[in-house]
Short mmCIF file of C-alpha atoms in Angstrom, two decimals:
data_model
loop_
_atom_site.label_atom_id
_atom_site.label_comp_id
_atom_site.label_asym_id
_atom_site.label_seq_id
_atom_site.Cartn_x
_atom_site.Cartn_y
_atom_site.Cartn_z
CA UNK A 261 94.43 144.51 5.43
CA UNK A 262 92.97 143.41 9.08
CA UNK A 263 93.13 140.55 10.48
CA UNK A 264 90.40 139.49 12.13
CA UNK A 265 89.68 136.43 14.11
CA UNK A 266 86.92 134.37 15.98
CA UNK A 267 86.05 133.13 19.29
CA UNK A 268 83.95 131.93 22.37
CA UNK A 269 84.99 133.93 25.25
CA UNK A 270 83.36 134.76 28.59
CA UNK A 271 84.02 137.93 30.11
CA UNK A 272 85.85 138.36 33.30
CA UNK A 273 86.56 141.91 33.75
CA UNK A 274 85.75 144.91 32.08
CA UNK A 275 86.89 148.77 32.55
CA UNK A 276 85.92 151.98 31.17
CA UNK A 277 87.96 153.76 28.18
CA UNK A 278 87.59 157.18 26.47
CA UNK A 279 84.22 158.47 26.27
CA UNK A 280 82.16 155.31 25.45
CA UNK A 281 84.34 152.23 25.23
CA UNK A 282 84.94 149.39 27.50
CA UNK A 283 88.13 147.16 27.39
CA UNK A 284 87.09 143.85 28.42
CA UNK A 285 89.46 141.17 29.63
CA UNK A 286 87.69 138.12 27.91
CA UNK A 287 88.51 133.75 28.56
CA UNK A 288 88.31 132.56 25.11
CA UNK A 289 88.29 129.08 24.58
CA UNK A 290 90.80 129.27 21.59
CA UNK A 291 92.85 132.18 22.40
CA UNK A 292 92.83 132.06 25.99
CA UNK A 293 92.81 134.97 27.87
CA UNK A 294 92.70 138.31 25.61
CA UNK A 295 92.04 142.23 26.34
CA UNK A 296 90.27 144.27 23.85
CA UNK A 297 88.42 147.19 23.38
CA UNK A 298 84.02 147.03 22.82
CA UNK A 299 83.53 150.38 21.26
CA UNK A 300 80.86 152.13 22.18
CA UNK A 301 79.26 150.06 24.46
CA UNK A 302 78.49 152.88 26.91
CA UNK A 303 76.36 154.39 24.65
CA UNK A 304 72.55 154.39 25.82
CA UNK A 305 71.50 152.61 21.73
CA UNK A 306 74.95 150.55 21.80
CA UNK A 307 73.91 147.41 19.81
CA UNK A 308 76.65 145.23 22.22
CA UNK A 309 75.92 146.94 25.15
CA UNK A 310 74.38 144.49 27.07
CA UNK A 311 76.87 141.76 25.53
CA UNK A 312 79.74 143.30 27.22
CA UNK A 313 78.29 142.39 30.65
CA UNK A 314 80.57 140.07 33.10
CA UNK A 315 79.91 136.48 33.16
CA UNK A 316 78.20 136.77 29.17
CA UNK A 317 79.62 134.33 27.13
CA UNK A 318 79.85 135.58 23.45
CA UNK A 319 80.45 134.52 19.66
CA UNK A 320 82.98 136.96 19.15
CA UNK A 321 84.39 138.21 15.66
CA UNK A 322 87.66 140.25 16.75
CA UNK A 323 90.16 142.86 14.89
CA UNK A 324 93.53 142.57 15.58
CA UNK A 325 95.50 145.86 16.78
CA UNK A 326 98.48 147.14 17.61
CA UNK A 327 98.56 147.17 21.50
CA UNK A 328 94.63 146.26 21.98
CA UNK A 329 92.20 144.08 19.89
CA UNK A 330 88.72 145.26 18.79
CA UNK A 331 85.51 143.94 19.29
CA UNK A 332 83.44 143.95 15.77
CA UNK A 333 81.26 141.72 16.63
CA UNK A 334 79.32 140.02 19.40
CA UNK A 335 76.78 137.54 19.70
CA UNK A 336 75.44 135.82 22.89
CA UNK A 337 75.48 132.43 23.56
CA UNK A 338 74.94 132.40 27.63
CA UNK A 339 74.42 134.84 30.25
CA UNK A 340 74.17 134.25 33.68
CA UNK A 341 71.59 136.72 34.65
CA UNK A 342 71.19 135.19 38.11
CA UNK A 343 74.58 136.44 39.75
CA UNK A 344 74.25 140.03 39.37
CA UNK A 345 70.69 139.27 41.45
CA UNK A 346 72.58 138.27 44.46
CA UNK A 347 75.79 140.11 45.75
CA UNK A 348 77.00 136.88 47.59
CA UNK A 349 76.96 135.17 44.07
CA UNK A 350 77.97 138.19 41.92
CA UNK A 351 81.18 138.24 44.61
CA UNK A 352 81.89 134.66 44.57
CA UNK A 353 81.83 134.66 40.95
CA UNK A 354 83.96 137.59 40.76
CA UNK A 355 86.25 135.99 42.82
CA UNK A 356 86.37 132.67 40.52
CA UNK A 357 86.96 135.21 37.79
CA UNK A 358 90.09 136.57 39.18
CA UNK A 359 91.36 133.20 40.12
CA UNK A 360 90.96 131.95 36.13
CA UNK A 361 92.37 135.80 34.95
CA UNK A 362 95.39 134.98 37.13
CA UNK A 363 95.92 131.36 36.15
CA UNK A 364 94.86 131.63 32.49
CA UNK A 365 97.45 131.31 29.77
CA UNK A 366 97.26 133.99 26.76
CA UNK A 367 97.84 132.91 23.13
CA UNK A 368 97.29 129.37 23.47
CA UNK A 369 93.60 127.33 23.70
CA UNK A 370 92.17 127.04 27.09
CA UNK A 371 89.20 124.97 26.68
CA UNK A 372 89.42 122.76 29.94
CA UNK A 373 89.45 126.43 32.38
CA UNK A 374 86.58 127.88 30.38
CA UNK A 375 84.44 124.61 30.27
CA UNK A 376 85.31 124.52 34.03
CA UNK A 377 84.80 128.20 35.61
CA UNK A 378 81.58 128.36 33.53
CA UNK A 379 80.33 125.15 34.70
CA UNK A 380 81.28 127.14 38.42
CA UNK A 381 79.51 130.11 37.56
CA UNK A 382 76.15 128.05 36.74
CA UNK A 383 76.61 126.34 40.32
CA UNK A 384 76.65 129.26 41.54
CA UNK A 385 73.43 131.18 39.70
CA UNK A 386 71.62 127.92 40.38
CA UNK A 387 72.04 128.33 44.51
CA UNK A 388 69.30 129.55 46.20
CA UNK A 389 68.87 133.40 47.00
CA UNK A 390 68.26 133.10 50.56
CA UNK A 391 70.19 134.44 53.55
CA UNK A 392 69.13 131.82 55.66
CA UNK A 393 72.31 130.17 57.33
CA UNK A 394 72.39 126.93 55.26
CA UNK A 395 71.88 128.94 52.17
CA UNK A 396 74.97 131.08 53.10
CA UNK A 397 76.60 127.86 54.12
CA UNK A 398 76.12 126.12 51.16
CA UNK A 399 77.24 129.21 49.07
CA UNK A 400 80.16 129.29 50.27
CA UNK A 401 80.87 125.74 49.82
CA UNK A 402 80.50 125.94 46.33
CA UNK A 403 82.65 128.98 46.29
CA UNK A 404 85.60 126.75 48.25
CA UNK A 405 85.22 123.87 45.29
CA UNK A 406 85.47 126.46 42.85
CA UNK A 407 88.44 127.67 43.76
CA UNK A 408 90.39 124.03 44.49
CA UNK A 409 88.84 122.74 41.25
CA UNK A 410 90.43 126.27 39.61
CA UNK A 411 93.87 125.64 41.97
CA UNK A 412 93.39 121.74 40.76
CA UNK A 413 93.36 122.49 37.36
CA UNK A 414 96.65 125.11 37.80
CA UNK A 415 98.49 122.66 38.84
CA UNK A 416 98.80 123.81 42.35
CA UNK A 417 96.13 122.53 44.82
CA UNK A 418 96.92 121.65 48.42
CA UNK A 419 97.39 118.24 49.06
CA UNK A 420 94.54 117.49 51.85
CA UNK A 421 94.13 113.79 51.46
CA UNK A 422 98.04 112.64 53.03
CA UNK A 423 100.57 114.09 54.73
CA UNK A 424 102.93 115.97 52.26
CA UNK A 425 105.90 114.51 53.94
CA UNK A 426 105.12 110.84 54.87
CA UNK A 427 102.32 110.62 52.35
CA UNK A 428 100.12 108.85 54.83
CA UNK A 429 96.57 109.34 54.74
CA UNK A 430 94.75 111.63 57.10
CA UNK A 431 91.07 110.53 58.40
CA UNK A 432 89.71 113.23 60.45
CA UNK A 433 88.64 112.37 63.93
CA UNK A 434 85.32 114.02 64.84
CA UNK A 435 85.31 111.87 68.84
CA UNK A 436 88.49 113.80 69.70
CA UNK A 437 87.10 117.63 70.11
CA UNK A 438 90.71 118.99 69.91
CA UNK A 439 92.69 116.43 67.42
CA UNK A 440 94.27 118.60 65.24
CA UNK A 441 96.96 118.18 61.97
CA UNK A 442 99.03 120.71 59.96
CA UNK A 443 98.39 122.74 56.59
CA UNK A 444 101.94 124.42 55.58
CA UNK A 445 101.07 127.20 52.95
CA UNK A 446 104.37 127.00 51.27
CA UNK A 447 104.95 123.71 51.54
CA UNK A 448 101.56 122.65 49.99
CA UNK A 449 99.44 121.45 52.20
CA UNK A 450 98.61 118.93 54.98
CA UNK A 451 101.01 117.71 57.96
CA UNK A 452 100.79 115.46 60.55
CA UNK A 453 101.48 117.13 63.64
CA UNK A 454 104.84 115.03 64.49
CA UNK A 455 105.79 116.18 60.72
CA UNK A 456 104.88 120.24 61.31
CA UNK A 457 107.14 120.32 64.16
CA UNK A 458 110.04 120.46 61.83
CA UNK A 459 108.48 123.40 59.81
CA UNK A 460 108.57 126.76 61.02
CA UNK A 461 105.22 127.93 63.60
CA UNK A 462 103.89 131.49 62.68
CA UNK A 463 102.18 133.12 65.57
CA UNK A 464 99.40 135.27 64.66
CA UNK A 465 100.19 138.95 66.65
CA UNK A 466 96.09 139.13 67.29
CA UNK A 467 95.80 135.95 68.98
CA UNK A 468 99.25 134.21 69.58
CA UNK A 469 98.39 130.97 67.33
CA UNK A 470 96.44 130.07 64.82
CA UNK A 471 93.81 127.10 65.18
CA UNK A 472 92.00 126.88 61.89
CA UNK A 473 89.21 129.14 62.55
CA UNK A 474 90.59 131.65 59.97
CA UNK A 475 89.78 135.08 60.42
CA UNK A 476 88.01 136.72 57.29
CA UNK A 477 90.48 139.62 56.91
CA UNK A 478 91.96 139.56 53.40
CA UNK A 479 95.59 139.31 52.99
CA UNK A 480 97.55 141.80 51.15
CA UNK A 481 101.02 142.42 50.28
CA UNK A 482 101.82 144.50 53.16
CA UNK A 483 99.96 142.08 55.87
CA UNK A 484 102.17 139.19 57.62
CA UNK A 485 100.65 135.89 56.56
CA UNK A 486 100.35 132.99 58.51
CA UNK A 487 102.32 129.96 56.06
CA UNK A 488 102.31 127.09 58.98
CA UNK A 489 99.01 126.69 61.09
CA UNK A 490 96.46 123.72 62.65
CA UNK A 491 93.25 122.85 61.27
CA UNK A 492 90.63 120.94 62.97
CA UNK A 493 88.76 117.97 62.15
CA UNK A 494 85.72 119.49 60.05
CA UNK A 495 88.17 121.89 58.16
CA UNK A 496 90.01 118.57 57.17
CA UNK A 497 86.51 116.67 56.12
CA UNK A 498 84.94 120.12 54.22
CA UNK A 499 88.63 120.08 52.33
CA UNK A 500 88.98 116.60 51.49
CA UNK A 501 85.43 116.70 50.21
CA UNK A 502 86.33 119.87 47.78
CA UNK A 503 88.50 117.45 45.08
CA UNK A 504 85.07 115.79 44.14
CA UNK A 505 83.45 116.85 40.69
CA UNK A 506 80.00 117.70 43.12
CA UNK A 507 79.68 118.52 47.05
CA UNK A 508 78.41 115.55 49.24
CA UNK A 509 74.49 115.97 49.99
CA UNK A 510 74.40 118.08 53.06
CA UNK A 511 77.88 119.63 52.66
CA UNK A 512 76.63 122.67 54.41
CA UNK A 513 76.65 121.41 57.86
CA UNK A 514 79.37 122.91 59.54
CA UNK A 515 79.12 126.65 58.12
CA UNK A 516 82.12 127.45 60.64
CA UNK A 517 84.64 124.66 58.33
CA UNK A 518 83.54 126.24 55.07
CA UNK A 519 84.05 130.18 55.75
CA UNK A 520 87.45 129.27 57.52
CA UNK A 521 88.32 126.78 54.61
CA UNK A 522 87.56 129.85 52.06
CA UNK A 523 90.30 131.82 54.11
CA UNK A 524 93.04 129.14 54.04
CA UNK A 525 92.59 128.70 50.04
CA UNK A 526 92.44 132.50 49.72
CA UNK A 527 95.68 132.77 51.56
CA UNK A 528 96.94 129.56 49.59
CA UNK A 529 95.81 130.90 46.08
CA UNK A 530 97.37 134.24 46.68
CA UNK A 531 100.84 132.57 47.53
CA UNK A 532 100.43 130.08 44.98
CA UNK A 533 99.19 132.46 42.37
CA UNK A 534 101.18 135.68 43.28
CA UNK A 535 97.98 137.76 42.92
CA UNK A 536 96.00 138.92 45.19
CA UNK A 537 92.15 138.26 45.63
CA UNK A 538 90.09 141.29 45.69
CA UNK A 539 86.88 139.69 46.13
CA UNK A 540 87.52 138.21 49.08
CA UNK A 541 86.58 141.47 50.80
CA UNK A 542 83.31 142.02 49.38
CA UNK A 543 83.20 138.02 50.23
CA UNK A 544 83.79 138.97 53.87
CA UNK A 545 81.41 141.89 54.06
CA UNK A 546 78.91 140.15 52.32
CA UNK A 547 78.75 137.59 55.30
CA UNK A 548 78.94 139.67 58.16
CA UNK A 549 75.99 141.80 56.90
CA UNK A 550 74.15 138.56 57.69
CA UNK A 551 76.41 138.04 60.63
CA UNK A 552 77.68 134.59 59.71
#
């Protein structure tokens, strides 16, 4: 006999099998993260086709197998037609996707990450289309709560509000054009700059130090990371802003603070999370074509 179970799963990731199946990798709210195979769904008349899409959320009635489960049946509850319109939100969501693939338990109900990263992905479809600055700005702003809200809810976001070791709090001063603090990578989070003396400075080979202004170059495996580094004043106001459940009005101000805050939480999420971000370089290209 089969056994066959339901859910309500989005789906994050999705790659070609045989002939005319997909295997999709699928955030169920009861099940958590699962893998199975939609048969025939690259057919041209494929009656799921189109619910095999990323970022659909489905009704799903599911076979159990041996090493992969089996799709039966599919029914739509919410698309999000609006990302795959825009590459910067198709990446950012892509990226949000790999941050809740890598963070998501399997087996067990995960109800709180899928009401959260699809509340993220309608932020995102709801942003603007242009490729004026602000609307780049503000883009990636969202993208940067996503991913502390996702780090947040992991267990593992950056402390940004008090120094990690004398748990002071940090106010950023905006008259002082060079007042700087810490952000320690491994040690999670923010320093004062008395306290990062005692950790160990990384110099960047490119440019001798690092001063917050992160460069957009994803980090991989074989790349040296900088752990210990400075931030400025606006990189500490855009962070401390990012733990709110919405963005302060007019959060896209400094477009400079939010690109190089996306860089320090990709680096962070991709020590934090052992994976690493592939989106981030279709992030990156995406915002030079525009030259942001």
């Amino acid at each position: 006999m089969i056994r066959t179970y339901k859910a309500t799963g989005i789906n994050l990731k999705s790659m070609p099998i045989g002939e005319s199946d997909r295997v999709l990798t699928v955030l169920t709210r009861e099940f958590g993260l699962i893998r199975a195979v939609a048969p025939g769904v690259r057919k041209p008349r494929s009656t799921i086709g189109g619910r095999s899409e990323l970022f659909v959320v489905n009704e799903l009635l599911i076979a159990k197998g041996r090493s992969l489960d089996k799709i039966t049946q599919a029914e739509t509850v919410q698309s999000h037609p609006g990302l795959s319109r825009n590459l910067g939100k198709l990446a950012s969501a892509q990226y949000l996707a790999e941050l809740a693939i890598a963070s998501a338990l399997s087996d067990e109900p995960q109800e709180e990450l899928f009401c959260l990263l699809s509340e993220h992905l309608s932020r995102l479809e709801r942003l603007s289309d242009r490729t004026d600055t602000d609307s780049l700005a503000l883009l990636v702003a969202h993208l940067d709560q996503g991913i502390f809200h996702l780090l947040a809810l992991a267990g593992v976001a950056p402390q940004v509000q008090v120094c990690c070791a004398t748990r002071r709090p940090l106010t950023p001063n905006f008259s002082d054009p060079n007042w700087q603090i810490g952000f320690s990578i491994p040690s999670g989070g923010t320093f004062s700059l008395s306290e990062l003396a005692n950790l160990e400075i990384e110099r960047s080979p490119a440019t001798g130090s690092f001063s917050g202004s992160a460069s957009r170059s994803p980090q991989t495996s074989g790349s040296k990371h900088l752990t210990n580094f400075y931030i400025n004043a606006n990189e500490l106001n855009a962070l401390q802003q990012l733990a709110s459940p919405e963005l302060a009005a007019g959060g896209k101000d400094d477009r400079a603070a939010w690109v190089s805050v996306e860089n320090i939480l990709r680096q962070y999420a991709q020590y934090h999370l052992g994976c690493a971000i592939r989106s981030g370089s279709s992030i990156d290209a995406y915002l030079e074509s525009f030259e942001f």
